[in-house]
GROMACS .gro file of C-alpha atoms in nm:
model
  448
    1UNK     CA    1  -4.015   6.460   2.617
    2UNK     CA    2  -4.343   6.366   2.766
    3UNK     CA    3  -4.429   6.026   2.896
    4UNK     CA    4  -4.665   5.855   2.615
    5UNK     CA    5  -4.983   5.922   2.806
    6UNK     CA    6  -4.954   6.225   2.896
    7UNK     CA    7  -4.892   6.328   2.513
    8UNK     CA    8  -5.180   6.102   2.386
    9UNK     CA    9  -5.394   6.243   2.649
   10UNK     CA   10  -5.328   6.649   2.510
   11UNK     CA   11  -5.430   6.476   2.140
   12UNK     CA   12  -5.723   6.322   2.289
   13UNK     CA   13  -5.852   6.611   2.470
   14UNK     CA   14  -5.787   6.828   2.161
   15UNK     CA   15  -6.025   6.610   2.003
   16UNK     CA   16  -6.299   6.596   2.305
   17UNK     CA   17  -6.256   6.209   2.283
   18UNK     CA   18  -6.408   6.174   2.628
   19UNK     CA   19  -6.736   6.045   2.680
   20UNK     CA   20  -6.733   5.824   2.383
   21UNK     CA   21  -6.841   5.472   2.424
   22UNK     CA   22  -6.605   5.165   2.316
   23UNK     CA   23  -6.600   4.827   2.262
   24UNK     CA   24  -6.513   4.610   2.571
   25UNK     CA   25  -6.195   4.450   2.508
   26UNK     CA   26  -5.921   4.693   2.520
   27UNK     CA   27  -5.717   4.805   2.159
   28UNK     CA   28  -5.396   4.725   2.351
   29UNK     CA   29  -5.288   4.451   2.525
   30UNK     CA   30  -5.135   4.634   2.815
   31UNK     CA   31  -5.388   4.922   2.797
   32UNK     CA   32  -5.696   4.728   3.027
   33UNK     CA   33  -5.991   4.876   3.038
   34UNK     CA   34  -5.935   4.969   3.417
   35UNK     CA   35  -5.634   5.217   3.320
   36UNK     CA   36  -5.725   5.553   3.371
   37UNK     CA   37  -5.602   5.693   3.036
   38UNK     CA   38  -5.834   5.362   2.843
   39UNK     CA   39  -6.070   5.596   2.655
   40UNK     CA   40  -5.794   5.833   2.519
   41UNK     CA   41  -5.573   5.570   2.448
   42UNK     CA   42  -5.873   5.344   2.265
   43UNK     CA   43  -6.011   5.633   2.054
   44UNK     CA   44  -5.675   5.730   1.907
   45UNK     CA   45  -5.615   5.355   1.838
   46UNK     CA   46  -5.934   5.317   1.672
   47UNK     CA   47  -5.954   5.572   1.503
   48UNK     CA   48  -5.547   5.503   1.365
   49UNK     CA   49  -5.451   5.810   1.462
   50UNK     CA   50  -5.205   5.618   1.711
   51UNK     CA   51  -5.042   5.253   1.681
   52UNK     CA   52  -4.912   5.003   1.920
   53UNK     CA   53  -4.582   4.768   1.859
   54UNK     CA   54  -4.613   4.439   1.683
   55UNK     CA   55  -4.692   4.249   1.975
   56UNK     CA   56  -5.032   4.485   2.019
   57UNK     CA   57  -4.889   4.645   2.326
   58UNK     CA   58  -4.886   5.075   2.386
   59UNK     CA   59  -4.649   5.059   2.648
   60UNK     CA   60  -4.772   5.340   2.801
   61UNK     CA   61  -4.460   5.419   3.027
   62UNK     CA   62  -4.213   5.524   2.800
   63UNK     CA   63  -4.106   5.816   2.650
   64UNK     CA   64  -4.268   5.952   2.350
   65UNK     CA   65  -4.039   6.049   2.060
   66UNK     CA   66  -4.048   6.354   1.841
   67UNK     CA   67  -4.120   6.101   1.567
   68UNK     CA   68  -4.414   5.872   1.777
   69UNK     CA   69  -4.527   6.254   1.825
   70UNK     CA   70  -4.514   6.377   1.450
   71UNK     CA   71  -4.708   6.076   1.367
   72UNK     CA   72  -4.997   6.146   1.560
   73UNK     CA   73  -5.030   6.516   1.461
   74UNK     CA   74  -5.007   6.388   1.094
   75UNK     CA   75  -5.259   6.118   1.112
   76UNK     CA   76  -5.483   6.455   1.335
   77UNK     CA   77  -5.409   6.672   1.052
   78UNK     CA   78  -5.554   6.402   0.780
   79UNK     CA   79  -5.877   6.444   0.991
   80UNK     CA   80  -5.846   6.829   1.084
   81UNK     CA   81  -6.191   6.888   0.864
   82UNK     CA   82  -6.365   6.719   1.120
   83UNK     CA   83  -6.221   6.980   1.407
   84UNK     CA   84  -6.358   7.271   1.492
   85UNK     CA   85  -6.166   7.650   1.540
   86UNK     CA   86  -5.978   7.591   1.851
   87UNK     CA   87  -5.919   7.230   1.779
   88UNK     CA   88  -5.744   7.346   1.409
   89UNK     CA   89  -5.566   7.613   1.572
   90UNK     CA   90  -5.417   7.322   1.797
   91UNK     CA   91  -5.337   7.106   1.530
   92UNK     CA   92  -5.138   7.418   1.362
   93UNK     CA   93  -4.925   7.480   1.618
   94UNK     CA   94  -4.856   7.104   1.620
   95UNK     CA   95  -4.757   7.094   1.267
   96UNK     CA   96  -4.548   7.402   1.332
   97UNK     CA   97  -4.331   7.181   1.601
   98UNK     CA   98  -4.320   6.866   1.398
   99UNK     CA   99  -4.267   7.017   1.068
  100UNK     CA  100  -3.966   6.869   0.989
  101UNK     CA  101  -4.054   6.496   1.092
  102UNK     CA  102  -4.399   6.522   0.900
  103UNK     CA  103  -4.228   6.580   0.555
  104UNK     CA  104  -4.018   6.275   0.591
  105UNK     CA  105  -4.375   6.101   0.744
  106UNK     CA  106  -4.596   6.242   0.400
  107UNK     CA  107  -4.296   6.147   0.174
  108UNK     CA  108  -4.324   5.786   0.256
  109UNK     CA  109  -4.652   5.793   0.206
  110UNK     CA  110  -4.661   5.909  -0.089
  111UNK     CA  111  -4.401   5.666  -0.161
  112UNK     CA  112  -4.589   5.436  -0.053
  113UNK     CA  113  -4.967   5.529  -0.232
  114UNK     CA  114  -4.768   5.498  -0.574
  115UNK     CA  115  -4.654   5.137  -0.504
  116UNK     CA  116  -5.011   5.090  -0.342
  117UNK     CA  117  -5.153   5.199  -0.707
  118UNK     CA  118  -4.905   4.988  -0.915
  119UNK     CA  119  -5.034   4.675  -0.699
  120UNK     CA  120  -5.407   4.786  -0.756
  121UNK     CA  121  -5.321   4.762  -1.155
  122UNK     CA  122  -5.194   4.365  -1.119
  123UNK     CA  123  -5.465   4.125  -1.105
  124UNK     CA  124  -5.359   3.751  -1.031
  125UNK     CA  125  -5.618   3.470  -1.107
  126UNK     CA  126  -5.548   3.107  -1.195
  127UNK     CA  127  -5.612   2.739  -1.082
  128UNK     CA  128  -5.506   2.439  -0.926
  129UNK     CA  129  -5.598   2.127  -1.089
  130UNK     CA  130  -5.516   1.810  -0.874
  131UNK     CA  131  -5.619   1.506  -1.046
  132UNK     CA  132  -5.656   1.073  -0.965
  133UNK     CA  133  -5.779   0.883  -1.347
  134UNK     CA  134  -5.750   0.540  -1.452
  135UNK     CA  135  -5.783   0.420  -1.807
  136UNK     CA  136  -5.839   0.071  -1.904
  137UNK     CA  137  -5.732  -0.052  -2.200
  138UNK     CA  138  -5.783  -0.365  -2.419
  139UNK     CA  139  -5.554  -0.615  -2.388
  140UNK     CA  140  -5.467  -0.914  -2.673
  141UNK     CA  141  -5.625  -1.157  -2.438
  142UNK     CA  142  -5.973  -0.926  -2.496
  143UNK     CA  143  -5.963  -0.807  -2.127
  144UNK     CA  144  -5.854  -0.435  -1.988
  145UNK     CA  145  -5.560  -0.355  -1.825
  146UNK     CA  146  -5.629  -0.042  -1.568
  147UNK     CA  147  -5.362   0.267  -1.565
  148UNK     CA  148  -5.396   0.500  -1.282
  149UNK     CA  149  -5.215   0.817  -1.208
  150UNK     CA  150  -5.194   1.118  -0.959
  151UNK     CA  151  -5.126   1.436  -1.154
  152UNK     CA  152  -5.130   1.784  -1.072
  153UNK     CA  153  -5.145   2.123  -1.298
  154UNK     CA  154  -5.110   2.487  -1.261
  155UNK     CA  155  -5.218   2.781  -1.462
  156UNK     CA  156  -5.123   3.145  -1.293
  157UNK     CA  157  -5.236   3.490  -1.491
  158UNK     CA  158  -5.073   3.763  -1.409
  159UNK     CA  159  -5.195   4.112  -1.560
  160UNK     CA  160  -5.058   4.454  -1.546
  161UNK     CA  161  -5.231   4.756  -1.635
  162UNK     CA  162  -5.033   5.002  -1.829
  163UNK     CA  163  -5.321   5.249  -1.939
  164UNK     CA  164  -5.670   5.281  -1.926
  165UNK     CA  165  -5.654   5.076  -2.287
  166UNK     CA  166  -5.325   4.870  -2.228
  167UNK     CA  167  -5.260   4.550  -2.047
  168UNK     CA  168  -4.978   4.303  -2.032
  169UNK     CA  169  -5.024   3.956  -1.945
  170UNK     CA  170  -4.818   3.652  -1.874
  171UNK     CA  171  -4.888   3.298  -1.761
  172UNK     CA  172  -4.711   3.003  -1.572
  173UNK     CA  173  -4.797   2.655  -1.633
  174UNK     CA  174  -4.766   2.282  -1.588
  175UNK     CA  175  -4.725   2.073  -1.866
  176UNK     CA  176  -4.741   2.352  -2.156
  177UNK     CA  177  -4.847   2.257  -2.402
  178UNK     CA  178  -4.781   1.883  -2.332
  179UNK     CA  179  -5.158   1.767  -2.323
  180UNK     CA  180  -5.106   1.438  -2.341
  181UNK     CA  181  -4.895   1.378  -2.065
  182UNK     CA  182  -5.205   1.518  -1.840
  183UNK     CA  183  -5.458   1.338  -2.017
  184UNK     CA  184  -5.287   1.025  -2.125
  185UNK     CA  185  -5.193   0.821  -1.817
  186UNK     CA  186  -4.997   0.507  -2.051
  187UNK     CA  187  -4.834   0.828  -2.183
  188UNK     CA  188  -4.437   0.876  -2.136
  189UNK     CA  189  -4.347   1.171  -2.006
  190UNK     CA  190  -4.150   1.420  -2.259
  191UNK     CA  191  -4.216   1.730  -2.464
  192UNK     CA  192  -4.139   2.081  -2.425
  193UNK     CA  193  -4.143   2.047  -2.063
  194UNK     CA  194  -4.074   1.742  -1.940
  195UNK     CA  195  -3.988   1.806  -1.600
  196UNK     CA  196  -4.339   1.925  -1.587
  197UNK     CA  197  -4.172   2.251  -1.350
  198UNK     CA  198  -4.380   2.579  -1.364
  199UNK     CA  199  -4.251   2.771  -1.662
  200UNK     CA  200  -4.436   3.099  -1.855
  201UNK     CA  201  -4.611   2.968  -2.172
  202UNK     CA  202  -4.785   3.258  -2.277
  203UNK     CA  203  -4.690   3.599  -2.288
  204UNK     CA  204  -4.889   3.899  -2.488
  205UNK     CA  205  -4.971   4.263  -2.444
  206UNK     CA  206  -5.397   4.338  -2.519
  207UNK     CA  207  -5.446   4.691  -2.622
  208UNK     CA  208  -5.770   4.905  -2.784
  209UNK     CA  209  -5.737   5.119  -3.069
  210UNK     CA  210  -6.092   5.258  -3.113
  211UNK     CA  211  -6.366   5.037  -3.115
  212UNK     CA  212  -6.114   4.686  -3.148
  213UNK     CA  213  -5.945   4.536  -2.907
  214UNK     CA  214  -5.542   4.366  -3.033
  215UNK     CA  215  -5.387   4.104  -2.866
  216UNK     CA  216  -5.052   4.041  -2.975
  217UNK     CA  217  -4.747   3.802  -2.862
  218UNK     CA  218  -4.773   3.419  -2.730
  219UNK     CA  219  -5.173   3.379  -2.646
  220UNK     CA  220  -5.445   3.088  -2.659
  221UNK     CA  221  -5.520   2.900  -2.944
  222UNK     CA  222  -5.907   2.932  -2.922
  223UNK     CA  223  -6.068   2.850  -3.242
  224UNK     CA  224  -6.441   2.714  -3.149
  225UNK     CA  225  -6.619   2.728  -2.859
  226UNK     CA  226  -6.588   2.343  -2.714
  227UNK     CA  227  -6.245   2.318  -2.833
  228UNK     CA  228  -6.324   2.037  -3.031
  229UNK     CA  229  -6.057   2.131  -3.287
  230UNK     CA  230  -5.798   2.303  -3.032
  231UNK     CA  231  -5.766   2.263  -2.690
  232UNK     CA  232  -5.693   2.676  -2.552
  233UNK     CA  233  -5.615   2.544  -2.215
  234UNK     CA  234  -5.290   2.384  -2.361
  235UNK     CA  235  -5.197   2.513  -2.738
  236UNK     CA  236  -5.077   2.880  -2.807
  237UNK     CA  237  -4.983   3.076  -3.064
  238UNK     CA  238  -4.750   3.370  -3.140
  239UNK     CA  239  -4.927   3.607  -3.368
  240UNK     CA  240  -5.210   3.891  -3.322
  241UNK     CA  241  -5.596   3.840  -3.233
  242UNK     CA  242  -5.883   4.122  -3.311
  243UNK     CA  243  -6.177   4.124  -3.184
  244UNK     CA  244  -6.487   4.361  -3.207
  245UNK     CA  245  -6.869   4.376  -3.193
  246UNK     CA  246  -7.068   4.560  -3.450
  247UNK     CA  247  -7.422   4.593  -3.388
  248UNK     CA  248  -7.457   4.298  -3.155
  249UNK     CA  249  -7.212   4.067  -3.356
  250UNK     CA  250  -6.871   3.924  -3.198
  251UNK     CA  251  -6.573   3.928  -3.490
  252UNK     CA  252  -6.310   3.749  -3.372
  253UNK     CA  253  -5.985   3.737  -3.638
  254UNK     CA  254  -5.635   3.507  -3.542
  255UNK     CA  255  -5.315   3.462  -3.774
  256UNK     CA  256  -5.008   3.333  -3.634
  257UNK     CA  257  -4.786   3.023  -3.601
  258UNK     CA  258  -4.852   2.733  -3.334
  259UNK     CA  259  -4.682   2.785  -3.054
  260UNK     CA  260  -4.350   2.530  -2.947
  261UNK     CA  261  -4.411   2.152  -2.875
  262UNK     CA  262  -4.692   2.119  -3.138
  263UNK     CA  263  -4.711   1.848  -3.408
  264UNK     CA  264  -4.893   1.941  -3.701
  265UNK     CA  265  -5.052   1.604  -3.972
  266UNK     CA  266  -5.199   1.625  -4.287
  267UNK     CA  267  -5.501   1.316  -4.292
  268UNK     CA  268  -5.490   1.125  -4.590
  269UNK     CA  269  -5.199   1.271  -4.764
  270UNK     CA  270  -4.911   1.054  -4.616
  271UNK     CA  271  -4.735   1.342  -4.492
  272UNK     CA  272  -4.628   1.352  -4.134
  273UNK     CA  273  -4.275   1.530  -4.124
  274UNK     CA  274  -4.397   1.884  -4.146
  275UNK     CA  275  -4.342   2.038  -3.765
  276UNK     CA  276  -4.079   1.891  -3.631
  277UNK     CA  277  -3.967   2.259  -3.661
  278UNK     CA  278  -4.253   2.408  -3.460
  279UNK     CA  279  -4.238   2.693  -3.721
  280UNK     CA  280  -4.375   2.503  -3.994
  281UNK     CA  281  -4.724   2.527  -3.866
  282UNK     CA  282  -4.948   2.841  -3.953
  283UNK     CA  283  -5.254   2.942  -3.810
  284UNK     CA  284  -5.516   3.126  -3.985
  285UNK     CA  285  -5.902   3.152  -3.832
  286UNK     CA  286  -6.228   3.373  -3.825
  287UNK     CA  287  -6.480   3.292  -3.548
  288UNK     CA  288  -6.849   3.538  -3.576
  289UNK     CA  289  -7.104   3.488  -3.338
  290UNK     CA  290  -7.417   3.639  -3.117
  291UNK     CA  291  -7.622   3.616  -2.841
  292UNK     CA  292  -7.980   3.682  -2.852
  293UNK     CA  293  -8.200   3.611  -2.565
  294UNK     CA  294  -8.127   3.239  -2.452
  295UNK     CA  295  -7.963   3.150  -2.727
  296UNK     CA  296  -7.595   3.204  -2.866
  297UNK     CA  297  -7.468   3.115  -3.185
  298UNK     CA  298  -7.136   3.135  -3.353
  299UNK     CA  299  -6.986   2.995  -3.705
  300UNK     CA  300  -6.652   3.062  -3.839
  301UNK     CA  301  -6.346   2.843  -4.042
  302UNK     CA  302  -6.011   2.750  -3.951
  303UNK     CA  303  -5.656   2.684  -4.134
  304UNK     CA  304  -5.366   2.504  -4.049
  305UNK     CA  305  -5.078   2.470  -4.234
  306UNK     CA  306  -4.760   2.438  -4.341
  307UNK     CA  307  -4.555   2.709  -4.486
  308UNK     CA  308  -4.263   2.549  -4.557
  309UNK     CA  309  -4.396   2.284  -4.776
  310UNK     CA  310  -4.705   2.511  -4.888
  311UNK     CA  311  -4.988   2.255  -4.781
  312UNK     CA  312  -5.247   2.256  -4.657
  313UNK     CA  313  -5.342   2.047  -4.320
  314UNK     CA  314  -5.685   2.100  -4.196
  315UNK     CA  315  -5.938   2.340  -4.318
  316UNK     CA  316  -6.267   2.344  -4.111
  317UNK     CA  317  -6.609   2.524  -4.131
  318UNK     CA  318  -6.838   2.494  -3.824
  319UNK     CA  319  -7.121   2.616  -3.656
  320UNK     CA  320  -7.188   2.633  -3.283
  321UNK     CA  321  -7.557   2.688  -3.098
  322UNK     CA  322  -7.618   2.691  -2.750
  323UNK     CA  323  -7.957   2.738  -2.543
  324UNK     CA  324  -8.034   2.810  -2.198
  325UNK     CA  325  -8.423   2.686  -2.157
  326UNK     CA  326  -8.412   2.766  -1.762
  327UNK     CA  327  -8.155   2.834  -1.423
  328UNK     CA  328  -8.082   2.458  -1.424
  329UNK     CA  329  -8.066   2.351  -1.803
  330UNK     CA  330  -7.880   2.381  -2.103
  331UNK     CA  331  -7.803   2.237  -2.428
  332UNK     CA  332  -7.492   2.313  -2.659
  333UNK     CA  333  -7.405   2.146  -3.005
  334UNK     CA  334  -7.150   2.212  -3.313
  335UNK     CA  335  -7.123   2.102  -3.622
  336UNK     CA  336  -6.763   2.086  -3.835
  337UNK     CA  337  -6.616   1.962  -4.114
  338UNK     CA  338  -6.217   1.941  -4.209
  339UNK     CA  339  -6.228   1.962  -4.593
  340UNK     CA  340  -5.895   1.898  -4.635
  341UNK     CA  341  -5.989   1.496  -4.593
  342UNK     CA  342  -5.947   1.275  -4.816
  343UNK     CA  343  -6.242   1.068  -4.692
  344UNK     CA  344  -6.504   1.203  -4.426
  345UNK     CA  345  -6.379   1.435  -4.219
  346UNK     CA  346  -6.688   1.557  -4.051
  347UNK     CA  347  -6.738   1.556  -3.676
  348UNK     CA  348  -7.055   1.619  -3.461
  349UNK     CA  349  -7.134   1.735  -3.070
  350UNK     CA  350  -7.406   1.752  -2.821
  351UNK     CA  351  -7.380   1.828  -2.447
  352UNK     CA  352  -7.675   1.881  -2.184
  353UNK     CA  353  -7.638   2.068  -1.863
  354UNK     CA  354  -7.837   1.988  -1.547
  355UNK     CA  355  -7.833   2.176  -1.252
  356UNK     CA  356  -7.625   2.551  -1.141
  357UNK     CA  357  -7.476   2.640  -1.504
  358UNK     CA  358  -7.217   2.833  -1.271
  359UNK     CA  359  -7.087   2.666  -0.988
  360UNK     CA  360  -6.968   3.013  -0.787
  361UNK     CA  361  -7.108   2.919  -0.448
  362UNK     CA  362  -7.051   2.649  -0.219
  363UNK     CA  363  -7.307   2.388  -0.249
  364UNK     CA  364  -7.446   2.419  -0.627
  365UNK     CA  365  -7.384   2.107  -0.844
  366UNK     CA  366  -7.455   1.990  -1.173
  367UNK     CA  367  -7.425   1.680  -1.401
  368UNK     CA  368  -7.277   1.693  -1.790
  369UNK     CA  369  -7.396   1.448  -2.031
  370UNK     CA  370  -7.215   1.523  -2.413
  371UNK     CA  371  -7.128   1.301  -2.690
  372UNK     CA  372  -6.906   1.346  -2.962
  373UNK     CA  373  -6.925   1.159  -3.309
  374UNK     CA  374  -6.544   1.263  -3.484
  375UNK     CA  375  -6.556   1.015  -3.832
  376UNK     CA  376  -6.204   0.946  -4.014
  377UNK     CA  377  -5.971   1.188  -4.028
  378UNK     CA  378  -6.228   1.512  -3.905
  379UNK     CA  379  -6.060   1.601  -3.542
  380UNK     CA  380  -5.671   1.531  -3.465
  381UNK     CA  381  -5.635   1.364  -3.141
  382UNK     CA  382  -5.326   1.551  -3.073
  383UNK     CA  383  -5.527   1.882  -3.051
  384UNK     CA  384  -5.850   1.807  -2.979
  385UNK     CA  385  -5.995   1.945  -2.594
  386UNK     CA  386  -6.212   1.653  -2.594
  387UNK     CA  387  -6.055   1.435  -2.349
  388UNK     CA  388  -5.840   1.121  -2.365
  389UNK     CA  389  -5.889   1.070  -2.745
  390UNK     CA  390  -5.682   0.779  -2.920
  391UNK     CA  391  -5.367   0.997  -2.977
  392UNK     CA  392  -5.174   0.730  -3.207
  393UNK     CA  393  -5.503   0.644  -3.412
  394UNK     CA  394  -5.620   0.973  -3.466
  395UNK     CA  395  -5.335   1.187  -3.628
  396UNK     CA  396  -5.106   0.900  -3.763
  397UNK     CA  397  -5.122   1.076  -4.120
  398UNK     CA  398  -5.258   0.811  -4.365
  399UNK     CA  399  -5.528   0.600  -4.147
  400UNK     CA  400  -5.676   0.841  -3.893
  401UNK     CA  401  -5.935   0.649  -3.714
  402UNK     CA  402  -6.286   0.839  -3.609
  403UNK     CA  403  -6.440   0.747  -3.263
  404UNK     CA  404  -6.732   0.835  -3.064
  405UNK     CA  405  -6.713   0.933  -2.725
  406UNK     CA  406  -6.958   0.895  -2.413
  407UNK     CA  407  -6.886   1.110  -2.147
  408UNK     CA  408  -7.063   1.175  -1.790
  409UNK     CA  409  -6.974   1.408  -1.499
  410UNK     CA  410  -7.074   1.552  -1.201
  411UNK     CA  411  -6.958   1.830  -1.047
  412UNK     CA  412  -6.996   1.969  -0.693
  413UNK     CA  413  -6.859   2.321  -0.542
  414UNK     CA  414  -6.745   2.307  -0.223
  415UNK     CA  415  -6.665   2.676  -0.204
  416UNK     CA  416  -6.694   2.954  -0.420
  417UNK     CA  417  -6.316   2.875  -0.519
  418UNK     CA  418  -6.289   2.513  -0.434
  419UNK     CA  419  -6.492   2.250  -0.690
  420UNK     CA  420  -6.470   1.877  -0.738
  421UNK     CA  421  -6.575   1.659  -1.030
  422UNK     CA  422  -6.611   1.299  -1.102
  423UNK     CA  423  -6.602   1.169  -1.470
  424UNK     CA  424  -6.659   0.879  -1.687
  425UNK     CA  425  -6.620   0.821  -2.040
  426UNK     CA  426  -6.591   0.565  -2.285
  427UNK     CA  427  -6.414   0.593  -2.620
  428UNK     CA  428  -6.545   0.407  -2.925
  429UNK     CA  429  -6.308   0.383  -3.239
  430UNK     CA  430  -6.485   0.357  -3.543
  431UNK     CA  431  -6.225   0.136  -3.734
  432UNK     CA  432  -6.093  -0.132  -3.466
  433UNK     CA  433  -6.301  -0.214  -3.206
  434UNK     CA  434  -6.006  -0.352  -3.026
  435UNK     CA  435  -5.909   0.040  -2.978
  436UNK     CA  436  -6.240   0.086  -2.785
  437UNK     CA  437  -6.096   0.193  -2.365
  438UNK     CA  438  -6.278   0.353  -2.104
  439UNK     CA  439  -6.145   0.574  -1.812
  440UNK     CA  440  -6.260   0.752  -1.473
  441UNK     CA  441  -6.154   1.067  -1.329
  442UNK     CA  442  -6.143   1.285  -1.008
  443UNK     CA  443  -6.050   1.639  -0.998
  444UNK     CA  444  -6.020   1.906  -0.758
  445UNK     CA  445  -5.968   2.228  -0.892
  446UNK     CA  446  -5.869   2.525  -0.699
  447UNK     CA  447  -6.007   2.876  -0.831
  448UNK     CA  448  -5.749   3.206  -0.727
   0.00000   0.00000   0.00000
């Protein structure tokens, strides 16, 4: 066979390569741009038709194998429309020579361009939470005691496309569902994953039959849109979601049974032993809403209960409005009301936005100001997104407390991926002002 340069050079006058201007630093490390045969051998490189070893040298001395040489008529024949008469006839008799070694070349790539598609119908997104909070809380002797703790969680979505209407999806977390152990730092560590490993939580397959969209299988739990009554981050559900819009309006339609590691209470009733089977807790909600011009709107109701004793836990109605006067503010509020209480049950929210409402760049910032006004036995502290609530007070069955909460945080983007926040908040309980505590909070979350 040919010595390497000599062969590359035949391809690269085939091609009329010479003349052509290049970049100064040569494509090879042991190609400079002194060497005779630099043009040819730069070209080819840059335009792929020819490749060097891993450690970016041509090694221009050796012997060019019927393979090295089927490769570079393969890579000429991808570009042959760009060749004129002669040139084509060249790249013929080329193909003629190397037949054999080009079919096993195009089979791998076609091997290759159907793994290439499978990989192009995954999409991987997710976060990294890392957080520092300390919560003070009252002491008999009327001071606070501080509790600090380092914490860290993951959530990882993976989705695979199975058809232009199908998807599957899966996710990894740490703790699922456990929310208290992240938010509660005097909280022992236990639940359904204790050993607060990555594990899949959720796992559901999303598919479109005409103009609605199923989701069915092990999915979020999101019933309003603060989460005042669920946190989605951390409670799922097995059962089926459908959504569609009709003429501007968002139907949204969930029935299923909480997911494992959930505790369901009925306020007011004395009855607390209902889930320690997670199956004992249905879930039954309708969420409709709009958005029309700056402002978006949604109302809908929500069930929980227990099938095995037939009763009722919490049955809410709300309404949700938010408004977007300008690029740097915002205002949000709900309404709800659990009419399964026995006393109260009403709860109330407002929340003001100042500054980027989407912090997808480095450098934009904004501060959060919301309170939250949750009377006897309206939100249960176990399920509630609204952070750090009085877990013990709120859900213990026949005395659920209410409590306001004060909460202020900034937030700063680093990146477009990369965003910090600092929070404070203060929780009021409405029956014992001895339960009244206070915390701070750092975060860095990680986007993917």
């Amino acid at each position: 066979m040919k010595k390497k340069t000599s062969a590359i050079l035949s391809v690269a006058f085939a091609f009329s390569v010479f003349g052509t201007s290049f970049a100064a630093d040569a494509t090879f490390q042991d190609v400079p741009a002194t060497q005779w045969s630099y043009d040819a051998i730069s070209y080819l490189g840059q335009a792929g038709i020819i490749d060097g070893y891993n450690d970016q040298t041509f090694r221009s001395n050796q012997t060019v194998t019927r393979n090295e040489m089927a490769e570079i008529v393969y890579k000429a024949m991808r570009n042959e429309s760009k060749a004129n008469i002669a040139q084509k006839a060249l790249i013929d008799k080329l193909a003629s020579e190397y037949a054999l070694e080009m079919n096993k070349i195009n089979s791998m790539d076609n091997r290759l361009g159907k793994v290439e598609k499978k990989l192009a119908d995954i999409n991987i997104s997710g976060s990294l939470l890392e957080q520092y909070k300390v919560k003070s809380v009252p002491q008999p002797d009327s001071n606070y005691k501080d509790y600090s703790k380092q914490q860290w969680q993951i959530r990882l979505n993976l989705s695979a496309k199975v058809d232009n209407n199908t998807t599957l999806n899966v996710r990894l977390a740490n703790p699922a569902p456990t929310k208290e152990i992240f938010e509660d730092v005097t909280a022992k560590f236990g639940g359904v994953n204790s050993d607060n490993n990555l594990k899949a939580d959720r796992f559901f397959a999303t598919t479109r039959v005409g103009a609605t969209e199923v989701t069915i299988g092990r999915q979020a739990l999101a019933i309003d849109p603060e989460d005042a009554i669920v946190d989605s981050g951390f409670f799922s559900y097995d059962g089926a979601k459908l959504d569609w819009n009709w003429k501007g309006i968002n139907f949204d339609i969930k029935q299923g049974r909480f997911a494992e590691g959930v505790i369901g209470y009925t306020f007011g009733s004395g009855i607390t032993t209902n889930a320690a089977d997670f199956n004992n807790v249905e879930i039954s909600s309708v969420l409709v809403g709009s958005k029309s011009g700056k402002l978006k709107w949604d109302t809908g109701w929500a069930k929980f209960k227990n099938w095995q004793l037939s009763k009722n836990l919490m049955n809410y109605y709300f309404g949700h409005a938010g408004y977007q006067f300008n690029n740097v503010f915002s205002m949000a509020a709900e309404y709800g009301k659990n009419t399964e209480a026995a006393t109260d049950g009403a709860y109330w929210f407002i929340k003001g936005v100042y500054g980027a409402q989407s912090l997808n760049a480095a450098n934009k910032q904004n501060f959060t100001v919301q309170y939250l006004h949750a009377s006897q036995n309206s939100l249960n502290g176990c399920y509630t997104g609204f952070d750090d609530q009085a877990h013990v007070d709120a859900n213990d069955g026949t005395n659920g407390h209410g409590w306001n909460v004060l909460d202020f945080a900034y937030r700063y983007a680093f990146s477009n991926n990369m965003v910090g926040k600092l929070e404070y908040g203060k929780i009021i309980d409405q029956q014992n002002s001895k339960e009244d505590y206070r915390f701070y909070k750092f975060q860095l979350i990680y986007k993917i």
